[in-house]
Short mmCIF file of C-alpha atoms in Angstrom, two decimals:
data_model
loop_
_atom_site.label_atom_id
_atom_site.label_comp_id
_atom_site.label_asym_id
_atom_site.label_seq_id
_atom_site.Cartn_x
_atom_site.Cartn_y
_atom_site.Cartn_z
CA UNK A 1 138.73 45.51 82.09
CA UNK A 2 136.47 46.87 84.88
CA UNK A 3 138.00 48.79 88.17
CA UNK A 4 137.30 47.46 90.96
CA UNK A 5 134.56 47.99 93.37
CA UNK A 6 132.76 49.97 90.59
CA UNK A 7 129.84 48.04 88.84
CA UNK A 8 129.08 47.84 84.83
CA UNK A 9 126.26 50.46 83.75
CA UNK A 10 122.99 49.02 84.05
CA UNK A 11 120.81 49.04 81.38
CA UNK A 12 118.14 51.56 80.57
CA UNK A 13 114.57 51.27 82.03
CA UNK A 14 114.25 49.02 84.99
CA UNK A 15 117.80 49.45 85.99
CA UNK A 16 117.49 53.29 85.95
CA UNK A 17 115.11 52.92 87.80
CA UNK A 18 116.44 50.46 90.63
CA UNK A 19 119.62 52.71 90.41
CA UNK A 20 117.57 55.98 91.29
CA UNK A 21 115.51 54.08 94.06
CA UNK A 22 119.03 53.02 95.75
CA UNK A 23 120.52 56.65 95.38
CA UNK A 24 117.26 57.73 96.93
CA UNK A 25 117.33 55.60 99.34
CA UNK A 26 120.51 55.79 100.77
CA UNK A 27 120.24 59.88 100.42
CA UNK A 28 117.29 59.30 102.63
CA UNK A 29 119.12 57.29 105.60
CA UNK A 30 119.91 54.17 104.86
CA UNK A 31 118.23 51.00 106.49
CA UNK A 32 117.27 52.24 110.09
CA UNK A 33 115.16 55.21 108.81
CA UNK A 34 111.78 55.38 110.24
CA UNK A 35 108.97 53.43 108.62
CA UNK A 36 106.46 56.58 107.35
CA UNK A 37 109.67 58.33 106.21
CA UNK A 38 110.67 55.32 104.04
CA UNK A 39 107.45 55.13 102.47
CA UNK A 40 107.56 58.26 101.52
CA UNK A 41 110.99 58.62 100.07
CA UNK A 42 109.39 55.47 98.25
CA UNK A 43 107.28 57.29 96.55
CA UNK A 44 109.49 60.32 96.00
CA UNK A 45 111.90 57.75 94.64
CA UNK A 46 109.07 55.75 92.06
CA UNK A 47 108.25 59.47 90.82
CA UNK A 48 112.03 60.82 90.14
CA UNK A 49 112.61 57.22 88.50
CA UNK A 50 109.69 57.97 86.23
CA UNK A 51 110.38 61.57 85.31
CA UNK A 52 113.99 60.07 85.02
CA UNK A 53 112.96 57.81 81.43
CA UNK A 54 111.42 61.12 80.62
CA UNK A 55 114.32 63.44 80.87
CA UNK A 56 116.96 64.55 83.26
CA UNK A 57 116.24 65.33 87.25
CA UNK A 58 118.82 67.43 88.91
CA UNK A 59 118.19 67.61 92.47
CA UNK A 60 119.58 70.42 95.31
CA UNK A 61 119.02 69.84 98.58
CA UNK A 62 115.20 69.70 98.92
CA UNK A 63 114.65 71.06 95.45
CA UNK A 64 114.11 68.92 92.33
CA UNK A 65 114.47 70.75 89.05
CA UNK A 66 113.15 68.50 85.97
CA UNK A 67 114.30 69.16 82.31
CA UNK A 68 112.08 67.28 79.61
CA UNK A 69 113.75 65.24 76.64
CA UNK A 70 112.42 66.86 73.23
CA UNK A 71 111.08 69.63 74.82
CA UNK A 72 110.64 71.62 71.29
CA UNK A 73 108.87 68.51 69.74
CA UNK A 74 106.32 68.01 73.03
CA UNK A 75 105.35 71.73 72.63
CA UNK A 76 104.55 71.46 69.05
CA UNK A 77 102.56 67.89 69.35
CA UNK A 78 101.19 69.83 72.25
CA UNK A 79 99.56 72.70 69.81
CA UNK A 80 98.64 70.01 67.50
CA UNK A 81 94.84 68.84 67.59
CA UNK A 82 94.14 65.48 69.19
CA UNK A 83 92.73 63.81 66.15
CA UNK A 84 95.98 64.42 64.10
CA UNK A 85 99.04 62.29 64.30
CA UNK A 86 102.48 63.96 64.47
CA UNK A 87 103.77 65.11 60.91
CA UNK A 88 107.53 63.05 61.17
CA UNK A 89 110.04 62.01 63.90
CA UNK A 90 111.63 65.58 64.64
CA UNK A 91 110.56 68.08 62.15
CA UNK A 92 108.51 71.21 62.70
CA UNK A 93 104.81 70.59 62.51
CA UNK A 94 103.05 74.05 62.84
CA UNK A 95 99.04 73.14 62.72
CA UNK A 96 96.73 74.54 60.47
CA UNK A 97 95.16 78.35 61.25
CA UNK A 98 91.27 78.15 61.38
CA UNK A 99 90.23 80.95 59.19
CA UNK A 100 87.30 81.82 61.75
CA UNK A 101 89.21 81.59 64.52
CA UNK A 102 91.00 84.53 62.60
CA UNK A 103 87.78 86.37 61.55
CA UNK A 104 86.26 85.84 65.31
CA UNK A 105 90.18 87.55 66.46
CA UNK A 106 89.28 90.60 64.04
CA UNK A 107 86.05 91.19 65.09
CA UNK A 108 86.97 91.35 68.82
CA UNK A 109 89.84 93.13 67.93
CA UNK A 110 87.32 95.71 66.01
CA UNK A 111 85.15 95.99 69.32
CA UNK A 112 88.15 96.82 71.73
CA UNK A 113 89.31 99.52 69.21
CA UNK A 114 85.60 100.61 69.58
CA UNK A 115 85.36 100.60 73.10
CA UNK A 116 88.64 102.00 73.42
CA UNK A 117 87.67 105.21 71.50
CA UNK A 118 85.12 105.57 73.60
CA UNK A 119 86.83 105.44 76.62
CA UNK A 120 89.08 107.86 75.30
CA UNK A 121 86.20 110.45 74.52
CA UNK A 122 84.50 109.47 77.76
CA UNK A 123 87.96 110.61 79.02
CA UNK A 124 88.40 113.77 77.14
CA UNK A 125 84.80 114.90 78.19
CA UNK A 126 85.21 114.43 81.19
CA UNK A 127 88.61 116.04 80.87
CA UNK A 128 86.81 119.16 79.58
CA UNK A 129 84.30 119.31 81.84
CA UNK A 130 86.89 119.99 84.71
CA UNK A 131 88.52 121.83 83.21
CA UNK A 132 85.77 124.29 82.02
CA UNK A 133 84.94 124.20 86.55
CA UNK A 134 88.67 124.39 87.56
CA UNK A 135 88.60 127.74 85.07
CA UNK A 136 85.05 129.22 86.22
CA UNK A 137 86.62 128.25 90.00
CA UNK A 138 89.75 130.40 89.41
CA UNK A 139 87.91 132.75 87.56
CA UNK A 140 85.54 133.31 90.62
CA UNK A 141 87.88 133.87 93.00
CA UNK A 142 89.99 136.49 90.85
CA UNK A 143 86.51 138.39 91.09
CA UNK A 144 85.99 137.95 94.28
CA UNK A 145 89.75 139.44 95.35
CA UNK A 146 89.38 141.90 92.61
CA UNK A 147 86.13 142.79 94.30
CA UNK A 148 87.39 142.89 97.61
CA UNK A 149 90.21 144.51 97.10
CA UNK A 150 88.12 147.39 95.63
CA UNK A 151 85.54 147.73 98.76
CA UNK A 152 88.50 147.83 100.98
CA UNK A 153 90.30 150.53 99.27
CA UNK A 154 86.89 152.11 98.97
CA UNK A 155 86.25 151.42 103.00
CA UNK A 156 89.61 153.41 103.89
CA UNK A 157 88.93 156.17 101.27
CA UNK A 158 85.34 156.24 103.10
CA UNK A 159 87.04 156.65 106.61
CA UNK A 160 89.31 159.22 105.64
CA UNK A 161 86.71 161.60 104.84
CA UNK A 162 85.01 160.83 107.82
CA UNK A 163 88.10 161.47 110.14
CA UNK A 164 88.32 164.94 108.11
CA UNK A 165 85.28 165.73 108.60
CA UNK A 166 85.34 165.07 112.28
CA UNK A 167 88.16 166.98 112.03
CA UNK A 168 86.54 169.95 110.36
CA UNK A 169 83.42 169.83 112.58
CA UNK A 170 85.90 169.97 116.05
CA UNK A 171 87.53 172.97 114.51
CA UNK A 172 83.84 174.54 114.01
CA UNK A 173 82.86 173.37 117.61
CA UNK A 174 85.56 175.81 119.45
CA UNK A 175 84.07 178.87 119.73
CA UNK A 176 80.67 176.92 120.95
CA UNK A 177 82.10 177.51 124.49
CA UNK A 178 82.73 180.94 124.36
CA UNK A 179 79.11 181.56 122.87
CA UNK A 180 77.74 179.53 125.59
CA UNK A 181 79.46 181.25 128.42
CA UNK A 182 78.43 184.59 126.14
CA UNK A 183 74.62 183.00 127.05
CA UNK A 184 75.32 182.73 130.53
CA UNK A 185 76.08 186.29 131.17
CA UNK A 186 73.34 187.32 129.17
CA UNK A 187 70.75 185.27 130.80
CA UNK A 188 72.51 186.57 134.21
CA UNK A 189 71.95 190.08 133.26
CA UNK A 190 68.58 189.17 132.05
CA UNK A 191 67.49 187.58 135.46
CA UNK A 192 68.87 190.73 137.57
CA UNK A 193 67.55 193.10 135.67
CA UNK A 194 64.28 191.77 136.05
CA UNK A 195 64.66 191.51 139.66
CA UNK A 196 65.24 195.60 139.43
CA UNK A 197 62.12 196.02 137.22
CA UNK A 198 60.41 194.23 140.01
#
């Protein structure tokens, strides 16, 4: 015996399908909805009744999520080659491998081995080659501190011998103004004396 005020289950197909246009038309607003927005929950409706007989719609808010019946078996027919009917109802039907298609996977497979040796020795090369300039570099400017390094220590060793010998020739410079005031008198006595002989 049916409750009432709840309706027997209609049958699959066509009364899926006028069930899920209802639902989605009442979740749309009902009878005194605008005219573009009912056409278009129209056709939202026609396309979740369809994907309906081909699986389960679960819908959240504004989002429609779609799960497929026989998902496993459409994958496998989907790998199968057109010409070839499906091998049994359910049952795992893994297609045939083409023996060039293996031989044409090898050979590229070969080349990008090749190609990625080379890259690698490109690589290490290159690798090399900086690092034979990042040594001469460091190896340049050790000289060049090593060298300068030595011309300043030579520079100060080269003014200290000057500043002692400026210091030696002032020492032999002091009696020069003794001797020169010696010349004075001399060229005094000189000068009178020859005013006498006069």
């Amino acid at each position: 015996m049916e409750e009432p005020g709840l309706a027997a289950a209609p049958p699959e197909g066509r009364g899926r399908d006028e069930r899920s246009l209802e639902a989605l038309s009442l979740a749309g607003g009902g009878g005194a909805a605008v005219a573009g927005r009912q056409l278009a929950e129209g056709r939202r409706a026609t396309l979740a009744s369809a994907l309906e007989l081909e699986g389960t719609v679960l819908r959240e808010g504004r989002l429609t999520q779609f799960v497929a019946n026989n998902l496993e078996r459409r994958i496998r027919l989907s790998g199968a080659p057109r010409g070839d009917p499906p091998v049994g109802g359910g049952g795992s039907s893994i297609p045939a491998i083409d023996p060039g298609a293996l031989q044409d996977v090898v050979a590229l497979a070969g080349q990008v081995a090749a190609q990625v040796d080379e890259l690698l020795r490109n690589v290490h090369c290159g690798l090399q080659a900086l690092t034979a300039l990042s040594v001469g570099c460091i190896q340049t400017y050790r000289d060049g501190v090593e060298s300068l390094g030595e011309a300043a220590d030579l520079s100060i060793r080269a003014m200290y011998a000057l500043v002692a010998r400026c210091e030696e020739l002032d020492r032999a410079m002091q009696p020069v103004p003794a001797l020169a005031k010696r010349i004075r008198d001399m060229k005094g006595t000189l000068e009178r004396l020859e005013g006498l002989c006069k």
